Amino acid sequence: MESTVIKLKNLSKTFYLTKTNKVEALKNVSLEIKQGDFLALMGPSGSGKSTLLNLVGLLDIPDENNGELLIDDHNPKDLNKTELAYLRRDTIGFIFQTFNLLPRMNAWENVLLPMRYAKVPRKSRKDRTKKLLTMMNLQNRIKHKPAELSGGERQRVAIARALANQPKIILADEPTGNLDSKSGQDIMKILKELNRKEGVTMIIVTHDQEIADMTDYTIKLKDGELCS
Amino acid sequence: MLINENVKFAFSSLWGNKIRSVLTMLGVIIGVFSVITLVSIGEGLRNEFSTQVSDIGSNLIIVASGQIDTESESFNPASLLGNATLSVDDVDRLKEEVPNIEKMVWTINMPSQVSRDDKTLRSTINFATQPEVLEIMTYDLESGRDMTYGDMDAKARVVILGGQVKNSLFDEDEEAIDQKINLVNEEFTVIGVMEEKENAISFGDTNFNNVIILPFTTGEEIVEDSSIFRIILQADSPETVDTVATDVNNVILDQHDQNEDFSVLTQEDLLDLFESFFSILTSAITGIAAISLIVGGIGIMNIMLVSVTERTREIGIRKSIGATSTNILTQFLIEAGVISLIGGGIGVGLAFIASQLIAIYAGIPATITLQALLLGLLISMGVGIVFGLAPAIKAAQKRPIEALRYE
Ligand SMILES: Nc1ncnc2c1ncn2[C@@H]1O[C@H](COP(=O)(O)OP(=O)(O)O)[C@@H](O)[C@H]1O
Ligand SMILES: [Mg+2]
């Protein structure tokens, strides 16, 4: 029986530009995502896709109303800043459109860093870094800094980093947006395989229908609301 | 373990921005450098001085004309050059009334001009006194003979030269003994030359390398005035120095109708006098240190604040992969600590070089103690951490989403 890992109930997010000028980026969104789901999140630009992902990824906090958010059975409202950081570190892996690797660290160090924060013992984190980079077919790029890698390679380093602490959930915000279609397809194949083999739950934001077609199902946002 | 990684990363970000790093460190480098150099000079002078004070004979008491206040913080060297207010009557009463005096000499100041052939010296210290003076001051003769009571009785025109005076008036291998020199328009015969002591300190104000000594009676006859400039006494043991000094003071005070126009100094007083000098020096150093370290610290804070803003995105990325606020705080604190510690290290290194140069070229045996070194490093690291705290807190408090969105 598959269990629910992400649950949103009447969740809203409002940005206040000034006291009176506000943007309702998400309006009463309710959603349940099960462990092992592999889905695409689509919608026009500005529809609230990134906002939703950031809430799920515990990078941002939802409006204080009667809405509810549960991540792996934890309610972020009940956690302090440090506990939030721990939950984020241990449960969630991010993949960004712009890769967001640390430019002064090489591939190896970038992948290793989340495990340092998680206090993974030296030997295990080395082994895992090596395994992940090999899995991403980057064993010959270990010492390369991000600037010395192609877009596809950078995104593979980012995927390896996202996997470092064996997260239950991977949140990918337009992971193929900065890549040519061939590299984009490759990245999608890797993500799909991870989902199939390791059962990682994946939400992939995209506005490319071809990418969305590679996932198991698609949910759509429009003006901050879910449309079915 | 994260410390290790943070230090490594701190080095790499310093290395990645060398010029800025050096500029950031500059304040701390200068601060630590000046503190340690000044402390080492002070320390060197102090050591040098106390060995020299104990070198100039033992159990000495000096009575000088004029007031020298050793209790007060301020010390005016000019007071040492006061008018001669002492007289032979004072000496006579001391001889009669004060017990435990081992030896005593008293001096008349002579005009300081001396010449030989075409050489003229104007800065020697010329005085007339008794034959025991060299014994009391523990100076030996390098050549010739000591002054005798025979010379005194004969009011002989003879002189003993300080080592430096001899070198100025005579060539290096030239024999000075039995040569004539001209003093106060009279011809004198050199009978002895004193050994030259390195860095001879002046007890009171007299550098014995730079003296010309003649018999008391001779001096008395020439200047037609028997005002006494100094009385130098030696107590018979270390235990009696203080009582002798007190007795001397009381007797002369009585003789001078309670008029305190003279000073009685022991070697102890002399040390106190210079200690008070050094304590002023020390406060000045502390002040300079504090100011330059604050300036250095502000420099670090300034650059760290800029760096935190520039690295907002890095902070966001780190938080998105699981860094806690504490992780970020530690990272930036360590970075500030590393910058200032390196600055401190460079400062200590430069101070070490400077102290060697000072020792060689200025003859001050500046010594860097291990304490000063550790203190310098510790202080610089402290400065880094204290002034790095505000930027580090700013970094730690960044909200992950805003940091990530930062362009
Ligand atoms: N920090 C913010 N401040 C103000 N408005 C924001 C902020 N973030 C997003 N928005 C607004 O919220 C809406 C949804 O944005 P976003 O979730 O980024 O859209 P998408 O990712 O679907 O393109 C947009 O109108 C955007 O302008
Ligand atoms: Mg977006």
JSON list of N, CA and C in Angstrom, two decimals, chain B residues 156-210:
[
{"chain": "B", "resi": 156, "resn": "ALA", "atom": "N", "xyz": [97.12, 68.06, 42.79]},
{"chain": "B", "resi": 156, "resn": "ALA", "atom": "CA", "xyz": [97.82, 67.78, 41.54]},
{"chain": "B", "resi": 156, "resn": "ALA", "atom": "C", "xyz": [96.92, 67.99, 40.34]},
{"chain": "B", "resi": 157, "resn": "ARG", "atom": "N", "xyz": [97.52, 68.46, 39.23]},
{"chain": "B", "resi": 157, "resn": "ARG", "atom": "CA", "xyz": [96.76, 68.64, 38.00]},
{"chain": "B", "resi": 157, "resn": "ARG", "atom": "C", "xyz": [96.80, 67.31, 37.24]},
{"chain": "B", "resi": 158, "resn": "VAL", "atom": "N", "xyz": [96.02, 66.35, 37.72]},
{"chain": "B", "resi": 158, "resn": "VAL", "atom": "CA", "xyz": [95.97, 65.03, 37.07]},
{"chain": "B", "resi": 158, "resn": "VAL", "atom": "C", "xyz": [94.52, 64.64, 36.82]},
{"chain": "B", "resi": 159, "resn": "VAL", "atom": "N", "xyz": [94.31, 63.81, 35.80]},
{"chain": "B", "resi": 159, "resn": "VAL", "atom": "CA", "xyz": [92.95, 63.38, 35.49]},
{"chain": "B", "resi": 159, "resn": "VAL", "atom": "C", "xyz": [92.89, 61.90, 35.15]},
{"chain": "B", "resi": 160, "resn": "ILE", "atom": "N", "xyz": [91.71, 61.32, 35.41]},
{"chain": "B", "resi": 160, "resn": "ILE", "atom": "CA", "xyz": [91.39, 59.98, 34.92]},
{"chain": "B", "resi": 160, "resn": "ILE", "atom": "C", "xyz": [90.32, 60.16, 33.84]},
{"chain": "B", "resi": 161, "resn": "LEU", "atom": "N", "xyz": [90.51, 59.48, 32.71]},
{"chain": "B", "resi": 161, "resn": "LEU", "atom": "CA", "xyz": [89.57, 59.64, 31.59]},
{"chain": "B", "resi": 161, "resn": "LEU", "atom": "C", "xyz": [88.62, 58.46, 31.48]},
{"chain": "B", "resi": 162, "resn": "GLY", "atom": "N", "xyz": [87.36, 58.74, 31.19]},
{"chain": "B", "resi": 162, "resn": "GLY", "atom": "CA", "xyz": [86.42, 57.68, 30.82]},
{"chain": "B", "resi": 162, "resn": "GLY", "atom": "C", "xyz": [86.84, 57.09, 29.48]},
{"chain": "B", "resi": 163, "resn": "GLY", "atom": "N", "xyz": [86.47, 55.83, 29.23]},
{"chain": "B", "resi": 163, "resn": "GLY", "atom": "CA", "xyz": [86.90, 55.13, 28.03]},
{"chain": "B", "resi": 163, "resn": "GLY", "atom": "C", "xyz": [86.57, 55.87, 26.75]},
{"chain": "B", "resi": 164, "resn": "GLN", "atom": "N", "xyz": [85.37, 56.42, 26.70]},
{"chain": "B", "resi": 164, "resn": "GLN", "atom": "CA", "xyz": [84.90, 57.10, 25.51]},
{"chain": "B", "resi": 164, "resn": "GLN", "atom": "C", "xyz": [85.69, 58.39, 25.27]},
{"chain": "B", "resi": 165, "resn": "VAL", "atom": "N", "xyz": [86.00, 59.08, 26.39]},
{"chain": "B", "resi": 165, "resn": "VAL", "atom": "CA", "xyz": [86.74, 60.33, 26.29]},
{"chain": "B", "resi": 165, "resn": "VAL", "atom": "C", "xyz": [88.13, 60.07, 25.73]},
{"chain": "B", "resi": 166, "resn": "LYS", "atom": "N", "xyz": [88.72, 58.99, 26.24]},
{"chain": "B", "resi": 166, "resn": "LYS", "atom": "CA", "xyz": [90.05, 58.64, 25.75]},
{"chain": "B", "resi": 166, "resn": "LYS", "atom": "C", "xyz": [90.02, 58.42, 24.24]},
{"chain": "B", "resi": 167, "resn": "ASN", "atom": "N", "xyz": [89.00, 57.67, 23.79]},
{"chain": "B", "resi": 167, "resn": "ASN", "atom": "CA", "xyz": [88.91, 57.38, 22.35]},
{"chain": "B", "resi": 167, "resn": "ASN", "atom": "C", "xyz": [88.69, 58.62, 21.51]},
{"chain": "B", "resi": 168, "resn": "SER", "atom": "N", "xyz": [88.03, 59.62, 22.12]},
{"chain": "B", "resi": 168, "resn": "SER", "atom": "CA", "xyz": [87.77, 60.83, 21.35]},
{"chain": "B", "resi": 168, "resn": "SER", "atom": "C", "xyz": [89.01, 61.72, 21.27]},
{"chain": "B", "resi": 169, "resn": "LEU", "atom": "N", "xyz": [89.79, 61.72, 22.34]},
{"chain": "B", "resi": 169, "resn": "LEU", "atom": "CA", "xyz": [90.93, 62.63, 22.38]},
{"chain": "B", "resi": 169, "resn": "LEU", "atom": "C", "xyz": [92.19, 62.02, 21.78]},
{"chain": "B", "resi": 170, "resn": "PHE", "atom": "N", "xyz": [92.25, 60.69, 21.80]},
{"chain": "B", "resi": 170, "resn": "PHE", "atom": "CA", "xyz": [93.47, 60.01, 21.36]},
{"chain": "B", "resi": 170, "resn": "PHE", "atom": "C", "xyz": [93.17, 59.04, 20.23]},
{"chain": "B", "resi": 171, "resn": "ASP", "atom": "N", "xyz": [94.17, 58.75, 19.43]},
{"chain": "B", "resi": 171, "resn": "ASP", "atom": "CA", "xyz": [94.00, 57.73, 18.40]},
{"chain": "B", "resi": 171, "resn": "ASP", "atom": "C", "xyz": [93.91, 56.36, 19.06]},
{"chain": "B", "resi": 172, "resn": "GLU", "atom": "N", "xyz": [93.52, 55.40, 18.27]},
{"chain": "B", "resi": 172, "resn": "GLU", "atom": "CA", "xyz": [93.21, 54.09, 18.84]},
{"chain": "B", "resi": 172, "resn": "GLU", "atom": "C", "xyz": [94.40, 53.47, 19.59]},
{"chain": "B", "resi": 173, "resn": "ASP", "atom": "N", "xyz": [95.58, 53.46, 18.95]},
{"chain": "B", "resi": 173, "resn": "ASP", "atom": "CA", "xyz": [96.73, 52.81, 19.61]},
{"chain": "B", "resi": 173, "resn": "ASP", "atom": "C", "xyz": [97.59, 53.80, 20.38]},
{"chain": "B", "resi": 174, "resn": "GLU", "atom": "N", "xyz": [97.14, 55.01, 20.42]},
{"chain": "B", "resi": 174, "resn": "GLU", "atom": "CA", "xyz": [97.96, 56.03, 21.08]},
{"chain": "B", "resi": 174, "resn": "GLU", "atom": "C", "xyz": [97.91, 55.85, 22.60]},
{"chain": "B", "resi": 175, "resn": "GLU", "atom": "N", "xyz": [99.05, 55.98, 23.23]},
{"chain": "B", "resi": 175, "resn": "GLU", "atom": "CA", "xyz": [99.13, 55.86, 24.69]},
{"chain": "B", "resi": 175, "resn": "GLU", "atom": "C", "xyz": [98.69, 57.19, 25.30]},
{"chain": "B", "resi": 176, "resn": "ALA", "atom": "N", "xyz": [97.73, 57.13, 26.23]},
{"chain": "B", "resi": 176, "resn": "ALA", "atom": "CA", "xyz": [97.20, 58.38, 26.82]},
{"chain": "B", "resi": 176, "resn": "ALA", "atom": "C", "xyz": [97.93, 58.75, 28.10]},
{"chain": "B", "resi": 177, "resn": "ILE", "atom": "N", "xyz": [98.45, 57.72, 28.78]},
{"chain": "B", "resi": 177, "resn": "ILE", "atom": "CA", "xyz": [99.06, 57.96, 30.09]},
{"chain": "B", "resi": 177, "resn": "ILE", "atom": "C", "xyz": [100.25, 58.92, 29.95]},
{"chain": "B", "resi": 178, "resn": "ASP", "atom": "N", "xyz": [100.31, 59.88, 30.89]},
{"chain": "B", "resi": 178, "resn": "ASP", "atom": "CA", "xyz": [101.37, 60.90, 30.93]},
{"chain": "B", "resi": 178, "resn": "ASP", "atom": "C", "xyz": [101.26, 61.95, 29.83]},
{"chain": "B", "resi": 179, "resn": "GLN", "atom": "N", "xyz": [100.21, 61.86, 29.02]},
{"chain": "B", "resi": 179, "resn": "GLN", "atom": "CA", "xyz": [99.98, 62.90, 28.02]},
{"chain": "B", "resi": 179, "resn": "GLN", "atom": "C", "xyz": [99.29, 64.08, 28.68]},
{"chain": "B", "resi": 180, "resn": "LYS", "atom": "N", "xyz": [99.39, 65.22, 28.06]},
{"chain": "B", "resi": 180, "resn": "LYS", "atom": "CA", "xyz": [98.78, 66.42, 28.63]},
{"chain": "B", "resi": 180, "resn": "LYS", "atom": "C", "xyz": [97.45, 66.72, 27.93]},
{"chain": "B", "resi": 181, "resn": "ILE", "atom": "N", "xyz": [96.49, 67.17, 28.71]},
{"chain": "B", "resi": 181, "resn": "ILE", "atom": "CA", "xyz": [95.26, 67.70, 28.12]},
{"chain": "B", "resi": 181, "resn": "ILE", "atom": "C", "xyz": [94.97, 69.04, 28.78]},
{"chain": "B", "resi": 182, "resn": "ASN", "atom": "N", "xyz": [94.10, 69.79, 28.14]},
{"chain": "B", "resi": 182, "resn": "ASN", "atom": "CA", "xyz": [93.82, 71.12, 28.65]},
{"chain": "B", "resi": 182, "resn": "ASN", "atom": "C", "xyz": [92.39, 71.21, 29.16]},
{"chain": "B", "resi": 183, "resn": "LEU", "atom": "N", "xyz": [92.30, 71.62, 30.43]},
{"chain": "B", "resi": 183, "resn": "LEU", "atom": "CA", "xyz": [91.00, 71.69, 31.09]},
{"chain": "B", "resi": 183, "resn": "LEU", "atom": "C", "xyz": [90.92, 73.03, 31.80]},
{"chain": "B", "resi": 184, "resn": "VAL", "atom": "N", "xyz": [89.86, 73.74, 31.63]},
{"chain": "B", "resi": 184, "resn": "VAL", "atom": "CA", "xyz": [89.67, 75.05, 32.28]},
{"chain": "B", "resi": 184, "resn": "VAL", "atom": "C", "xyz": [90.95, 75.89, 32.22]},
{"chain": "B", "resi": 185, "resn": "ASN", "atom": "N", "xyz": [91.54, 75.93, 31.02]},
{"chain": "B", "resi": 185, "resn": "ASN", "atom": "CA", "xyz": [92.74, 76.73, 30.80]},
{"chain": "B", "resi": 185, "resn": "ASN", "atom": "C", "xyz": [93.94, 76.32, 31.63]},
{"chain": "B", "resi": 186, "resn": "GLU", "atom": "N", "xyz": [93.93, 75.10, 32.11]},
{"chain": "B", "resi": 186, "resn": "GLU", "atom": "CA", "xyz": [95.12, 74.61, 32.81]},
{"chain": "B", "resi": 186, "resn": "GLU", "atom": "C", "xyz": [95.55, 73.30, 32.18]},
{"chain": "B", "resi": 187, "resn": "GLU", "atom": "N", "xyz": [96.80, 72.99, 32.32]},
{"chain": "B", "resi": 187, "resn": "GLU", "atom": "CA", "xyz": [97.29, 71.75, 31.75]},
{"chain": "B", "resi": 187, "resn": "GLU", "atom": "C", "xyz": [97.19, 70.63, 32.77]},
{"chain": "B", "resi": 188, "resn": "PHE", "atom": "N", "xyz": [96.63, 69.49, 32.35]},
{"chain": "B", "resi": 188, "resn": "PHE", "atom": "CA", "xyz": [96.49, 68.33, 33.24]},
{"chain": "B", "resi": 188, "resn": "PHE", "atom": "C", "xyz": [97.22, 67.14, 32.63]},
{"chain": "B", "resi": 189, "resn": "THR", "atom": "N", "xyz": [97.71, 66.27, 33.51]},
{"chain": "B", "resi": 189, "resn": "THR", "atom": "CA", "xyz": [98.36, 65.05, 33.04]},
{"chain": "B", "resi": 189, "resn": "THR", "atom": "C", "xyz": [97.40, 63.88, 33.21]},
{"chain": "B", "resi": 190, "resn": "VAL", "atom": "N", "xyz": [97.29, 63.07, 32.16]},
{"chain": "B", "resi": 190, "resn": "VAL", "atom": "CA", "xyz": [96.44, 61.87, 32.27]},
{"chain": "B", "resi": 190, "resn": "VAL", "atom": "C", "xyz": [97.19, 60.82, 33.08]},
{"chain": "B", "resi": 191, "resn": "ILE", "atom": "N", "xyz": [96.56, 60.35, 34.18]},
{"chain": "B", "resi": 191, "resn": "ILE", "atom": "CA", "xyz": [97.22, 59.29, 34.96]},
{"chain": "B", "resi": 191, "resn": "ILE", "atom": "C", "xyz": [96.54, 57.95, 34.80]},
{"chain": "B", "resi": 192, "resn": "GLY", "atom": "N", "xyz": [95.27, 57.96, 34.38]},
{"chain": "B", "resi": 192, "resn": "GLY", "atom": "CA", "xyz": [94.57, 56.67, 34.22]},
{"chain": "B", "resi": 192, "resn": "GLY", "atom": "C", "xyz": [93.49, 56.76, 33.17]},
{"chain": "B", "resi": 193, "resn": "VAL", "atom": "N", "xyz": [93.20, 55.59, 32.58]},
{"chain": "B", "resi": 193, "resn": "VAL", "atom": "CA", "xyz": [92.08, 55.50, 31.63]},
{"chain": "B", "resi": 193, "resn": "VAL", "atom": "C", "xyz": [91.16, 54.37, 32.11]},
{"chain": "B", "resi": 194, "resn": "MET", "atom": "N", "xyz": [89.87, 54.68, 32.18]},
{"chain": "B", "resi": 194, "resn": "MET", "atom": "CA", "xyz": [88.92, 53.67, 32.67]},
{"chain": "B", "resi": 194, "resn": "MET", "atom": "C", "xyz": [88.53, 52.71, 31.56]},
{"chain": "B", "resi": 195, "resn": "GLU", "atom": "N", "xyz": [88.19, 51.50, 31.99]},
{"chain": "B", "resi": 195, "resn": "GLU", "atom": "CA", "xyz": [87.63, 50.55, 31.01]},
{"chain": "B", "resi": 195, "resn": "GLU", "atom": "C", "xyz": [86.32, 51.13, 30.50]},
{"chain": "B", "resi": 196, "resn": "GLU", "atom": "N", "xyz": [85.99, 50.79, 29.26]},
{"chain": "B", "resi": 196, "resn": "GLU", "atom": "CA", "xyz": [84.71, 51.26, 28.71]},
{"chain": "B", "resi": 196, "resn": "GLU", "atom": "C", "xyz": [83.67, 50.17, 28.93]},
{"chain": "B", "resi": 197, "resn": "LYS", "atom": "N", "xyz": [82.56, 50.57, 29.57]},
{"chain": "B", "resi": 197, "resn": "LYS", "atom": "CA", "xyz": [81.49, 49.58, 29.75]},
{"chain": "B", "resi": 197, "resn": "LYS", "atom": "C", "xyz": [80.46, 49.77, 28.66]},
{"chain": "B", "resi": 198, "resn": "GLU", "atom": "N", "xyz": [80.03, 48.65, 28.11]},
{"chain": "B", "resi": 198, "resn": "GLU", "atom": "CA", "xyz": [79.03, 48.72, 27.04]},
{"chain": "B", "resi": 198, "resn": "GLU", "atom": "C", "xyz": [77.71, 49.21, 27.62]},
{"chain": "B", "resi": 199, "resn": "ASN", "atom": "N", "xyz": [77.10, 50.13, 26.92]},
{"chain": "B", "resi": 199, "resn": "ASN", "atom": "CA", "xyz": [75.81, 50.66, 27.35]},
{"chain": "B", "resi": 199, "resn": "ASN", "atom": "C", "xyz": [75.81, 51.08, 28.81]},
{"chain": "B", "resi": 200, "resn": "ALA", "atom": "N", "xyz": [76.86, 51.74, 29.23]},
{"chain": "B", "resi": 200, "resn": "ALA", "atom": "CA", "xyz": [76.92, 52.16, 30.62]},
{"chain": "B", "resi": 200, "resn": "ALA", "atom": "C", "xyz": [75.71, 53.03, 30.91]},
{"chain": "B", "resi": 201, "resn": "ILE", "atom": "N", "xyz": [74.95, 52.67, 31.93]},
{"chain": "B", "resi": 201, "resn": "ILE", "atom": "CA", "xyz": [73.81, 53.52, 32.22]},
{"chain": "B", "resi": 201, "resn": "ILE", "atom": "C", "xyz": [74.28, 54.57, 33.20]},
{"chain": "B", "resi": 202, "resn": "SER", "atom": "N", "xyz": [73.54, 55.63, 33.22]},
{"chain": "B", "resi": 202, "resn": "SER", "atom": "CA", "xyz": [73.96, 56.70, 34.09]},
{"chain": "B", "resi": 202, "resn": "SER", "atom": "C", "xyz": [73.19, 56.60, 35.39]},
{"chain": "B", "resi": 203, "resn": "PHE", "atom": "N", "xyz": [73.91, 56.55, 36.46]},
{"chain": "B", "resi": 203, "resn": "PHE", "atom": "CA", "xyz": [73.27, 56.55, 37.76]},
{"chain": "B", "resi": 203, "resn": "PHE", "atom": "C", "xyz": [73.04, 58.01, 38.10]},
{"chain": "B", "resi": 204, "resn": "GLY", "atom": "N", "xyz": [71.78, 58.42, 38.22]},
{"chain": "B", "resi": 204, "resn": "GLY", "atom": "CA", "xyz": [71.53, 59.84, 38.21]},
{"chain": "B", "resi": 204, "resn": "GLY", "atom": "C", "xyz": [71.59, 60.25, 36.76]},
{"chain": "B", "resi": 205, "resn": "ASP", "atom": "N", "xyz": [72.59, 61.00, 36.36]},
{"chain": "B", "resi": 205, "resn": "ASP", "atom": "CA", "xyz": [72.63, 61.38, 34.96]},
{"chain": "B", "resi": 205, "resn": "ASP", "atom": "C", "xyz": [74.01, 61.24, 34.36]},
{"chain": "B", "resi": 206, "resn": "THR", "atom": "N", "xyz": [74.88, 60.52, 35.03]},
{"chain": "B", "resi": 206, "resn": "THR", "atom": "CA", "xyz": [76.27, 60.51, 34.62]},
{"chain": "B", "resi": 206, "resn": "THR", "atom": "C", "xyz": [76.65, 59.22, 33.93]},
{"chain": "B", "resi": 207, "resn": "ASN", "atom": "N", "xyz": [76.97, 59.30, 32.67]},
{"chain": "B", "resi": 207, "resn": "ASN", "atom": "CA", "xyz": [77.48, 58.16, 31.94]},
{"chain": "B", "resi": 207, "resn": "ASN", "atom": "C", "xyz": [78.99, 58.10, 32.19]},
{"chain": "B", "resi": 208, "resn": "PHE", "atom": "N", "xyz": [79.43, 57.06, 32.88]},
{"chain": "B", "resi": 208, "resn": "PHE", "atom": "CA", "xyz": [80.83, 57.02, 33.31]},
{"chain": "B", "resi": 208, "resn": "PHE", "atom": "C", "xyz": [81.82, 56.78, 32.18]},
{"chain": "B", "resi": 209, "resn": "ASN", "atom": "N", "xyz": [81.33, 56.44, 31.01]},
{"chain": "B", "resi": 209, "resn": "ASN", "atom": "CA", "xyz": [82.24, 56.33, 29.87]},
{"chain": "B", "resi": 209, "resn": "ASN", "atom": "C", "xyz": [82.66, 57.71, 29.39]},
{"chain": "B", "resi": 210, "resn": "ASN", "atom": "N", "xyz": [81.90, 58.69, 29.82]},
{"chain": "B", "resi": 210, "resn": "ASN", "atom": "CA", "xyz": [82.05, 60.03, 29.27]},
{"chain": "B", "resi": 210, "resn": "ASN", "atom": "C", "xyz": [82.52, 61.03, 30.33]}
]
